[in-house]
CSV table of C-alpha atoms in Angstrom, one decimal:
chain,number,residue,atom,x,y,z
A,1,UNK,CA,48.3,91.3,-74.1
A,2,UNK,CA,47.9,87.7,-72.8
A,3,UNK,CA,49.6,85.2,-75.1
A,4,UNK,CA,47.5,82.3,-76.4
A,5,UNK,CA,48.1,78.8,-77.8
A,6,UNK,CA,45.8,77.2,-80.4
A,7,UNK,CA,45.2,73.5,-80.3
A,8,UNK,CA,44.0,71.9,-83.6
A,9,UNK,CA,42.6,68.4,-84.1
A,10,UNK,CA,41.6,68.1,-87.8
A,11,UNK,CA,39.4,65.6,-89.6
A,12,UNK,CA,38.5,65.1,-93.2
A,13,UNK,CA,35.5,67.5,-93.0
A,14,UNK,CA,36.0,69.4,-89.8
A,15,UNK,CA,38.6,71.2,-87.7
A,16,UNK,CA,38.2,71.0,-83.9
A,17,UNK,CA,40.0,73.7,-82.1
A,18,UNK,CA,40.6,75.0,-78.6
A,19,UNK,CA,42.3,78.3,-77.5
A,20,UNK,CA,44.3,78.4,-74.3
A,21,UNK,CA,45.5,81.5,-72.4
A,22,UNK,CA,49.1,81.3,-71.2
A,23,UNK,CA,48.8,82.0,-67.4
A,24,UNK,CA,51.4,83.7,-65.3
A,25,UNK,CA,52.4,80.5,-63.5
A,26,UNK,CA,53.6,78.9,-66.8
A,27,UNK,CA,50.3,77.0,-67.1
A,28,UNK,CA,47.5,77.2,-69.6
A,29,UNK,CA,43.9,78.0,-69.1
A,30,UNK,CA,41.1,77.1,-71.7
A,31,UNK,CA,39.4,80.2,-73.0
A,32,UNK,CA,37.5,79.0,-76.1
A,33,UNK,CA,36.5,75.7,-77.8
A,34,UNK,CA,34.8,75.0,-81.1
A,35,UNK,CA,34.9,73.5,-84.5
A,36,UNK,CA,34.5,74.3,-88.2
A,37,UNK,CA,32.3,71.5,-89.6
A,38,UNK,CA,30.7,70.6,-92.9
A,39,UNK,CA,33.8,71.7,-94.9
A,40,UNK,CA,32.9,71.4,-98.6
A,41,UNK,CA,29.3,70.7,-97.8
A,42,UNK,CA,27.7,73.1,-95.4
A,43,UNK,CA,30.6,75.0,-93.7
A,44,UNK,CA,30.0,76.7,-90.4
A,45,UNK,CA,31.9,77.6,-87.3
A,46,UNK,CA,30.5,76.9,-83.8
A,47,UNK,CA,32.4,78.1,-80.7
A,48,UNK,CA,31.8,78.8,-77.1
A,49,UNK,CA,33.9,80.2,-74.3
A,50,UNK,CA,34.3,79.0,-70.7
A,51,UNK,CA,32.1,81.8,-69.3
A,52,UNK,CA,28.8,80.1,-70.3
A,53,UNK,CA,27.9,82.8,-72.9
A,54,UNK,CA,25.8,81.9,-75.9
A,55,UNK,CA,27.6,80.0,-78.6
A,56,UNK,CA,29.1,81.9,-81.5
A,57,UNK,CA,28.0,80.7,-84.9
A,58,UNK,CA,29.1,81.7,-88.4
A,59,UNK,CA,28.2,80.1,-91.8
A,60,UNK,CA,29.8,80.5,-95.2
A,61,UNK,CA,29.0,79.5,-98.8
A,62,UNK,CA,30.6,76.2,-99.8
A,63,UNK,CA,32.7,78.1,-102.4
A,64,UNK,CA,34.5,79.9,-99.6
A,65,UNK,CA,35.2,76.9,-97.4
A,66,UNK,CA,35.6,73.9,-99.7
A,67,UNK,CA,38.9,72.7,-98.3
A,68,UNK,CA,40.7,72.4,-94.9
A,69,UNK,CA,43.2,75.2,-95.8
A,70,UNK,CA,40.2,77.5,-96.6
A,71,UNK,CA,38.6,76.5,-93.3
A,72,UNK,CA,41.9,77.3,-91.5
A,73,UNK,CA,41.9,80.8,-93.1
A,74,UNK,CA,38.4,81.4,-91.7
A,75,UNK,CA,39.5,80.2,-88.3
A,76,UNK,CA,42.6,82.6,-88.4
A,77,UNK,CA,40.3,85.5,-89.4
A,78,UNK,CA,37.9,84.6,-86.6
A,79,UNK,CA,40.6,84.5,-84.0
A,80,UNK,CA,42.3,87.7,-85.2
A,81,UNK,CA,38.9,89.5,-85.1
A,82,UNK,CA,38.2,88.2,-81.6
A,83,UNK,CA,41.7,88.6,-80.2
A,84,UNK,CA,43.3,91.2,-82.3
A,85,UNK,CA,46.3,89.0,-82.8
A,86,UNK,CA,47.4,85.4,-83.7
A,87,UNK,CA,48.4,82.7,-81.2
A,88,UNK,CA,52.1,82.5,-80.3
A,89,UNK,CA,52.1,78.8,-81.1
A,90,UNK,CA,49.8,76.0,-82.5
A,91,UNK,CA,49.8,72.5,-81.1
A,92,UNK,CA,48.6,69.6,-83.3
A,93,UNK,CA,47.4,66.1,-82.5
A,94,UNK,CA,49.3,63.8,-84.9
A,95,UNK,CA,48.2,60.2,-84.6
A,96,UNK,CA,51.3,58.3,-85.7
A,97,UNK,CA,54.8,59.3,-84.8
A,98,UNK,CA,56.4,56.0,-86.0
A,99,UNK,CA,59.8,55.0,-84.7
A,100,UNK,CA,61.2,58.5,-85.2
A,101,UNK,CA,59.2,60.6,-82.7
A,102,UNK,CA,58.7,60.0,-79.0
A,103,UNK,CA,58.4,63.7,-77.8
A,104,UNK,CA,56.5,66.8,-78.8
A,105,UNK,CA,58.3,68.0,-81.9
A,106,UNK,CA,58.8,71.4,-83.6
A,107,UNK,CA,57.4,71.1,-87.1
A,108,UNK,CA,59.5,72.0,-90.1
A,109,UNK,CA,59.3,70.8,-93.7
A,110,UNK,CA,61.6,67.8,-92.9
A,111,UNK,CA,59.3,66.6,-90.1
A,112,UNK,CA,56.2,66.9,-92.3
A,113,UNK,CA,58.0,64.8,-95.0
A,114,UNK,CA,58.8,62.1,-92.5
A,115,UNK,CA,55.4,62.1,-91.0
A,116,UNK,CA,53.8,61.6,-94.4
A,117,UNK,CA,55.5,58.2,-94.6
A,118,UNK,CA,53.3,57.0,-91.8
A,119,UNK,CA,50.1,57.7,-93.7
A,120,UNK,CA,49.5,54.0,-94.6
A,121,UNK,CA,49.6,53.2,-90.9
A,122,UNK,CA,46.9,55.7,-90.1
A,123,UNK,CA,45.0,56.5,-93.3
A,124,UNK,CA,42.0,57.9,-91.5
A,125,UNK,CA,44.0,60.3,-89.4
A,126,UNK,CA,47.5,61.2,-90.6
A,127,UNK,CA,46.5,63.1,-93.8
A,128,UNK,CA,43.9,65.1,-91.9
A,129,UNK,CA,46.4,65.9,-89.1
A,130,UNK,CA,49.0,67.1,-91.6
A,131,UNK,CA,46.7,69.2,-93.8
A,132,UNK,CA,46.3,72.2,-91.4
A,133,UNK,CA,50.1,71.9,-90.6
A,134,UNK,CA,50.9,72.4,-94.3
A,135,UNK,CA,48.4,75.2,-94.6
A,136,UNK,CA,49.9,77.1,-91.7
A,137,UNK,CA,53.5,76.5,-93.0
A,138,UNK,CA,52.4,78.0,-96.3
A,139,UNK,CA,50.8,81.1,-94.8
A,140,UNK,CA,52.6,81.8,-91.5
A,141,UNK,CA,56.0,79.9,-91.7
A,142,UNK,CA,57.4,81.8,-88.8
A,143,UNK,CA,54.6,80.6,-86.4
A,144,UNK,CA,55.7,77.9,-84.1
A,145,UNK,CA,53.9,74.6,-84.7
A,146,UNK,CA,54.3,71.6,-82.4
A,147,UNK,CA,53.3,68.0,-83.2
A,148,UNK,CA,52.1,65.9,-80.2
A,149,UNK,CA,51.9,62.2,-81.0
A,150,UNK,CA,49.3,59.7,-79.9
A,151,UNK,CA,52.0,57.0,-80.0
A,152,UNK,CA,54.5,58.9,-77.8
A,153,UNK,CA,53.2,57.8,-74.3
A,154,UNK,CA,53.8,54.1,-75.2
A,155,UNK,CA,57.3,54.4,-76.6
A,156,UNK,CA,59.0,53.2,-73.4
A,157,UNK,CA,57.3,49.8,-73.5
A,158,UNK,CA,59.7,46.9,-72.8
A,159,UNK,CA,61.0,45.4,-76.0
A,160,UNK,CA,59.1,42.1,-75.3
A,161,UNK,CA,55.9,44.1,-75.5
A,162,UNK,CA,56.9,46.0,-78.6
A,163,UNK,CA,57.9,43.1,-80.7
A,164,UNK,CA,55.9,41.0,-83.2
A,165,UNK,CA,57.2,37.5,-83.9
A,166,UNK,CA,58.6,38.5,-87.2
A,167,UNK,CA,62.2,38.5,-88.6
A,168,UNK,CA,64.5,41.2,-87.2
A,169,UNK,CA,64.5,43.2,-90.4
A,170,UNK,CA,60.9,44.2,-90.0
A,171,UNK,CA,61.4,45.5,-86.4
A,172,UNK,CA,64.4,47.5,-87.6
A,173,UNK,CA,62.2,49.0,-90.3
A,174,UNK,CA,59.6,50.1,-87.7
A,175,UNK,CA,57.1,47.2,-87.8
A,176,UNK,CA,56.4,47.1,-84.1
A,177,UNK,CA,53.6,47.7,-81.5
A,178,UNK,CA,53.2,51.5,-81.1
A,179,UNK,CA,49.9,51.9,-79.2
A,180,UNK,CA,47.6,54.9,-79.6
A,181,UNK,CA,45.4,57.3,-77.6
A,182,UNK,CA,48.6,58.2,-75.7
A,183,UNK,CA,47.6,61.8,-75.1
A,184,UNK,CA,44.5,60.6,-73.4
A,185,UNK,CA,46.3,58.0,-71.3
A,186,UNK,CA,49.0,60.6,-70.4
A,187,UNK,CA,46.3,62.9,-69.1
A,188,UNK,CA,44.6,60.1,-67.0
A,189,UNK,CA,48.0,59.1,-65.5
A,190,UNK,CA,48.4,62.7,-64.5
A,191,UNK,CA,45.0,63.0,-62.9
A,192,UNK,CA,45.1,59.7,-61.0
A,193,UNK,CA,47.2,61.1,-58.0
A,194,UNK,CA,44.5,63.8,-57.5
A,195,UNK,CA,41.3,61.7,-58.1
A,196,UNK,CA,42.4,58.2,-57.2
A,197,UNK,CA,45.5,58.3,-55.0
A,198,UNK,CA,44.7,54.8,-53.7
A,199,UNK,CA,45.6,53.3,-57.1
A,200,UNK,CA,47.8,56.0,-58.8
A,201,UNK,CA,51.1,54.1,-58.0
A,202,UNK,CA,49.6,50.7,-58.6
A,203,UNK,CA,48.4,48.6,-61.6
A,204,UNK,CA,45.6,50.3,-63.5
A,205,UNK,CA,43.7,49.4,-66.7
A,206,UNK,CA,42.4,52.5,-68.5
A,207,UNK,CA,39.7,51.9,-71.1
A,208,UNK,CA,39.5,54.7,-73.6
A,209,UNK,CA,36.2,53.9,-75.2
A,210,UNK,CA,35.0,56.2,-78.0
A,211,UNK,CA,34.4,55.8,-81.7
A,212,UNK,CA,38.1,54.8,-81.6
A,213,UNK,CA,38.7,52.5,-78.7
A,214,UNK,CA,41.6,51.0,-76.9
A,215,UNK,CA,42.9,50.0,-73.5
A,216,UNK,CA,46.2,50.6,-71.7
A,217,UNK,CA,48.0,49.0,-68.8
A,218,UNK,CA,49.4,51.6,-66.5
A,219,UNK,CA,52.0,50.5,-63.9
A,220,UNK,CA,52.9,53.4,-61.5
A,221,UNK,CA,51.6,55.8,-64.1
A,222,UNK,CA,53.6,54.4,-67.0
A,223,UNK,CA,52.3,52.6,-70.0
A,224,UNK,CA,53.5,49.0,-70.1
A,225,UNK,CA,51.1,47.5,-72.6
A,226,UNK,CA,48.3,48.5,-75.0
A,227,UNK,CA,45.6,46.8,-77.0
A,228,UNK,CA,46.6,48.8,-80.1
A,229,UNK,CA,49.7,48.0,-82.1
A,230,UNK,CA,51.2,48.8,-85.5
A,231,UNK,CA,48.1,50.6,-86.8
A,232,UNK,CA,44.8,51.8,-85.3
A,233,UNK,CA,43.1,48.6,-86.5
A,234,UNK,CA,44.2,46.3,-83.6
A,235,UNK,CA,42.6,45.5,-80.3
A,236,UNK,CA,39.0,46.4,-79.5
A,237,UNK,CA,36.2,46.6,-82.0
A,238,UNK,CA,35.4,50.3,-82.6
A,239,UNK,CA,32.7,52.4,-84.4
A,240,UNK,CA,33.7,51.3,-87.9
A,241,UNK,CA,36.9,49.3,-87.3
A,242,UNK,CA,36.9,45.5,-86.4
A,243,UNK,CA,39.7,45.4,-83.9
A,244,UNK,CA,41.9,42.3,-83.6
A,245,UNK,CA,41.7,40.0,-86.6
A,246,UNK,CA,43.4,36.7,-87.6
A,247,UNK,CA,45.9,37.9,-90.3
A,248,UNK,CA,44.7,34.9,-92.4
A,249,UNK,CA,41.5,36.8,-93.0
A,250,UNK,CA,43.5,39.3,-95.1
A,251,UNK,CA,45.0,36.5,-97.2
A,252,UNK,CA,41.5,35.1,-97.7
A,253,UNK,CA,40.1,38.4,-98.8
A,254,UNK,CA,42.9,38.9,-101.3
A,255,UNK,CA,43.1,35.3,-102.7
A,256,UNK,CA,39.5,34.1,-102.5
A,257,UNK,CA,37.4,37.4,-102.6
A,258,UNK,CA,39.9,39.1,-105.0
A,259,UNK,CA,39.7,42.3,-103.0
A,260,UNK,CA,42.3,45.0,-103.7
A,261,UNK,CA,44.3,46.7,-100.9
A,262,UNK,CA,42.0,49.8,-101.2
A,263,UNK,CA,38.9,47.7,-100.9
A,264,UNK,CA,40.2,45.9,-97.8
A,265,UNK,CA,41.2,49.3,-96.4
A,266,UNK,CA,37.7,50.6,-96.8
A,267,UNK,CA,36.2,47.4,-95.3
A,268,UNK,CA,38.5,47.6,-92.2
A,269,UNK,CA,38.3,51.4,-91.6
A,270,UNK,CA,34.8,52.3,-92.7
A,271,UNK,CA,32.5,49.2,-92.8
A,272,UNK,CA,33.4,47.1,-89.8
A,273,UNK,CA,33.2,47.3,-86.0
A,274,UNK,CA,29.9,48.2,-84.4
A,275,UNK,CA,28.6,49.4,-87.7
A,276,UNK,CA,29.4,46.2,-89.5
A,277,UNK,CA,28.2,43.9,-86.7
A,278,UNK,CA,24.9,45.7,-86.2
A,279,UNK,CA,24.2,46.8,-89.8
A,280,UNK,CA,22.6,49.8,-88.1
A,281,UNK,CA,25.0,52.4,-86.7
A,282,UNK,CA,28.5,53.0,-85.4
A,283,UNK,CA,27.1,55.1,-82.5
A,284,UNK,CA,26.6,53.3,-79.2
A,285,UNK,CA,23.7,55.7,-78.3
A,286,UNK,CA,21.8,54.5,-81.4
A,287,UNK,CA,22.5,50.8,-80.5
A,288,UNK,CA,21.5,51.2,-76.9
A,289,UNK,CA,18.2,52.7,-78.0
A,290,UNK,CA,17.5,50.1,-80.7
A,291,UNK,CA,15.3,47.0,-80.1
A,292,UNK,CA,17.0,45.2,-83.0
A,293,UNK,CA,18.8,42.0,-81.9
A,294,UNK,CA,21.8,43.0,-84.1
A,295,UNK,CA,22.3,46.1,-82.0
A,296,UNK,CA,22.5,43.9,-78.9
A,297,UNK,CA,24.9,41.5,-80.6
A,298,UNK,CA,27.2,44.4,-81.5
A,299,UNK,CA,27.2,45.8,-77.9
A,300,UNK,CA,27.6,42.4,-76.4
A,301,UNK,CA,30.6,41.7,-78.6
A,302,UNK,CA,32.1,45.1,-77.7
A,303,UNK,CA,31.7,44.4,-73.9
A,304,UNK,CA,33.0,40.8,-74.4
A,305,UNK,CA,36.2,42.0,-76.1
A,306,UNK,CA,36.8,44.7,-73.5
A,307,UNK,CA,36.6,42.0,-70.8
A,308,UNK,CA,39.0,39.7,-72.7
A,309,UNK,CA,41.6,42.4,-73.1
A,310,UNK,CA,41.2,43.4,-69.5
A,311,UNK,CA,42.4,39.9,-68.6
A,312,UNK,CA,45.4,40.3,-71.0
A,313,UNK,CA,46.4,43.6,-69.5
A,314,UNK,CA,46.1,42.4,-66.0
A,315,UNK,CA,48.4,39.5,-67.0
A,316,UNK,CA,50.9,42.0,-68.4
A,317,UNK,CA,51.1,43.7,-65.0
A,318,UNK,CA,50.8,40.6,-62.8
A,319,UNK,CA,47.5,41.8,-61.4
A,320,UNK,CA,45.2,44.8,-61.2
A,321,UNK,CA,44.5,47.4,-58.5
A,322,UNK,CA,42.2,49.7,-60.4
A,323,UNK,CA,40.3,50.4,-63.6
A,324,UNK,CA,39.4,53.7,-65.2
A,325,UNK,CA,36.7,54.4,-67.9
A,326,UNK,CA,37.3,57.5,-70.1
A,327,UNK,CA,36.4,59.0,-73.5
A,328,UNK,CA,32.9,59.4,-75.0
A,329,UNK,CA,31.5,56.0,-74.3
A,330,UNK,CA,33.5,55.3,-71.2
A,331,UNK,CA,32.4,58.6,-69.6
A,332,UNK,CA,28.7,58.6,-70.7
A,333,UNK,CA,27.5,55.1,-71.3
A,334,UNK,CA,26.7,53.7,-67.8
A,335,UNK,CA,25.1,50.6,-69.3
A,336,UNK,CA,28.4,49.7,-71.0
A,337,UNK,CA,30.4,50.3,-67.8
A,338,UNK,CA,28.0,48.1,-65.9
A,339,UNK,CA,28.1,45.3,-68.4
A,340,UNK,CA,32.0,45.4,-68.4
A,341,UNK,CA,32.1,45.4,-64.6
A,342,UNK,CA,29.9,42.4,-64.4
A,343,UNK,CA,32.3,40.4,-66.6
A,344,UNK,CA,35.2,41.6,-64.5
A,345,UNK,CA,33.8,40.6,-61.1
A,346,UNK,CA,36.3,37.7,-61.1
A,347,UNK,CA,39.1,40.2,-61.0
A,348,UNK,CA,37.6,41.7,-57.8
A,349,UNK,CA,35.7,44.6,-59.3
A,350,UNK,CA,32.5,45.2,-57.2
A,351,UNK,CA,30.4,47.8,-59.0
A,352,UNK,CA,28.3,50.3,-57.1
A,353,UNK,CA,25.2,50.4,-59.4
A,354,UNK,CA,23.9,53.7,-58.1
A,355,UNK,CA,27.2,55.5,-58.2
A,356,UNK,CA,27.6,54.2,-61.8
A,357,UNK,CA,24.1,55.3,-62.9
A,358,UNK,CA,24.6,58.7,-61.2
A,359,UNK,CA,27.9,59.2,-63.1
A,360,UNK,CA,30.0,59.6,-60.0
A,361,UNK,CA,33.8,59.6,-60.2
A,362,UNK,CA,34.2,56.4,-58.1
A,363,UNK,CA,31.8,53.7,-59.2
A,364,UNK,CA,33.1,50.7,-57.2
A,365,UNK,CA,31.9,49.8,-53.8
A,366,UNK,CA,33.9,50.4,-50.6
A,367,UNK,CA,35.9,47.3,-50.0
A,368,UNK,CA,36.1,46.4,-53.7
A,369,UNK,CA,39.5,44.8,-54.4
A,370,UNK,CA,39.6,46.6,-57.7
A,371,UNK,CA,38.8,50.3,-57.4
A,372,UNK,CA,36.9,51.7,-60.4
A,373,UNK,CA,36.7,55.3,-61.6
A,374,UNK,CA,35.2,57.4,-64.4
A,375,UNK,CA,37.6,60.2,-65.3
A,376,UNK,CA,36.9,62.5,-68.3
A,377,UNK,CA,39.9,62.8,-70.6
A,378,UNK,CA,41.4,66.0,-71.9
A,379,UNK,CA,43.8,65.5,-74.8
A,380,UNK,CA,43.6,69.1,-75.9
A,381,UNK,CA,44.9,70.3,-72.5
A,382,UNK,CA,47.9,67.9,-72.8
A,383,UNK,CA,48.7,69.2,-76.3
A,384,UNK,CA,48.5,72.8,-75.0
A,385,UNK,CA,50.8,72.0,-72.1
A,386,UNK,CA,53.3,70.2,-74.4
A,387,UNK,CA,53.2,73.2,-76.8
A,388,UNK,CA,53.9,75.6,-74.0
A,389,UNK,CA,56.9,73.6,-72.8
A,390,UNK,CA,58.4,73.6,-76.3
A,391,UNK,CA,57.8,77.3,-76.6
A,392,UNK,CA,59.4,78.0,-73.3
A,393,UNK,CA,62.4,75.8,-74.1
A,394,UNK,CA,62.9,77.7,-77.4
A,395,UNK,CA,62.8,81.0,-75.7
A,396,UNK,CA,65.2,79.8,-73.0
A,397,UNK,CA,67.7,78.6,-75.6
A,398,UNK,CA,67.4,81.9,-77.5
A,399,UNK,CA,68.0,84.0,-74.3
């Protein structure tokens, strides 16, 4: 029977999953993707395979799927019924690896304990990433689980880029610029030689634009700078997060507005960004469709900040040869790409309006000094590949 690897990306009320077949050439091939959504509210599973068959749907009473562990039990039962066996390994996206982890890591109780310490640095993500890991440990402790970190791809930044201008003790304790969305950037770096060989070894800015958004400077395929830092609050404005702020604002909110740490956390993670600016929605699709001037303000601000950070990243590399848009907004919102490209014309980006509107891979004109591409990302595939590598290394060591 063909072995499989399960990839899990868990949220507070959903579990997104993909199942990969382990191919004969030590590669993985996607077989199934889906999610269990509405956990604790209206739980249901939706999945579809790669053969184009009708989606599979199941629903359960709330009492049966009120928690993430219960949802995981349903997922395991679904896979066992469909495959007749369990995966040989599970790969998990874990947002923050802190200073301890720079490679895919086999999960044990000690690893979980250390990863819990980074929860204050990623309160939206870390607890949800760890919940299914604990559930699997409790039920199938022998099953190999591998943590793949969003911070890992950026861990080889030069120290000058990693540092904040704070006393040494804070850096030693782990207060440094980590960067995030690393699995996405790693995938794009791997795809560039195939899709855009003209810029793959050059200086490339990748804009990962989704509900969470950031940008990365790639030099010869390696991350040298990122817009995100210690936490996922830095850099670009996002769906509900504000992006870069003057730290004095935090002091003002505490001293003058008498806001508690929890109140500030809620403001910064849930009420700001595109949602806060527009007062309408955190979804770019809603804002693009809205005639409300506040929607336009939010989108204009988003584009403006992208263009500002593009200049910063170009400065980090001493110039720019190419730009890549990826993730939900970057891949699908041609209007946002066009607006950004217009602001970056000074860098030498000459957009092909038709290619951009048609969603082609290359959206810059022939002769543009900066080549521009749209490349769909695939973080789950990166997790599956990393998990397979760890599994193979374990087997080789045991042989």
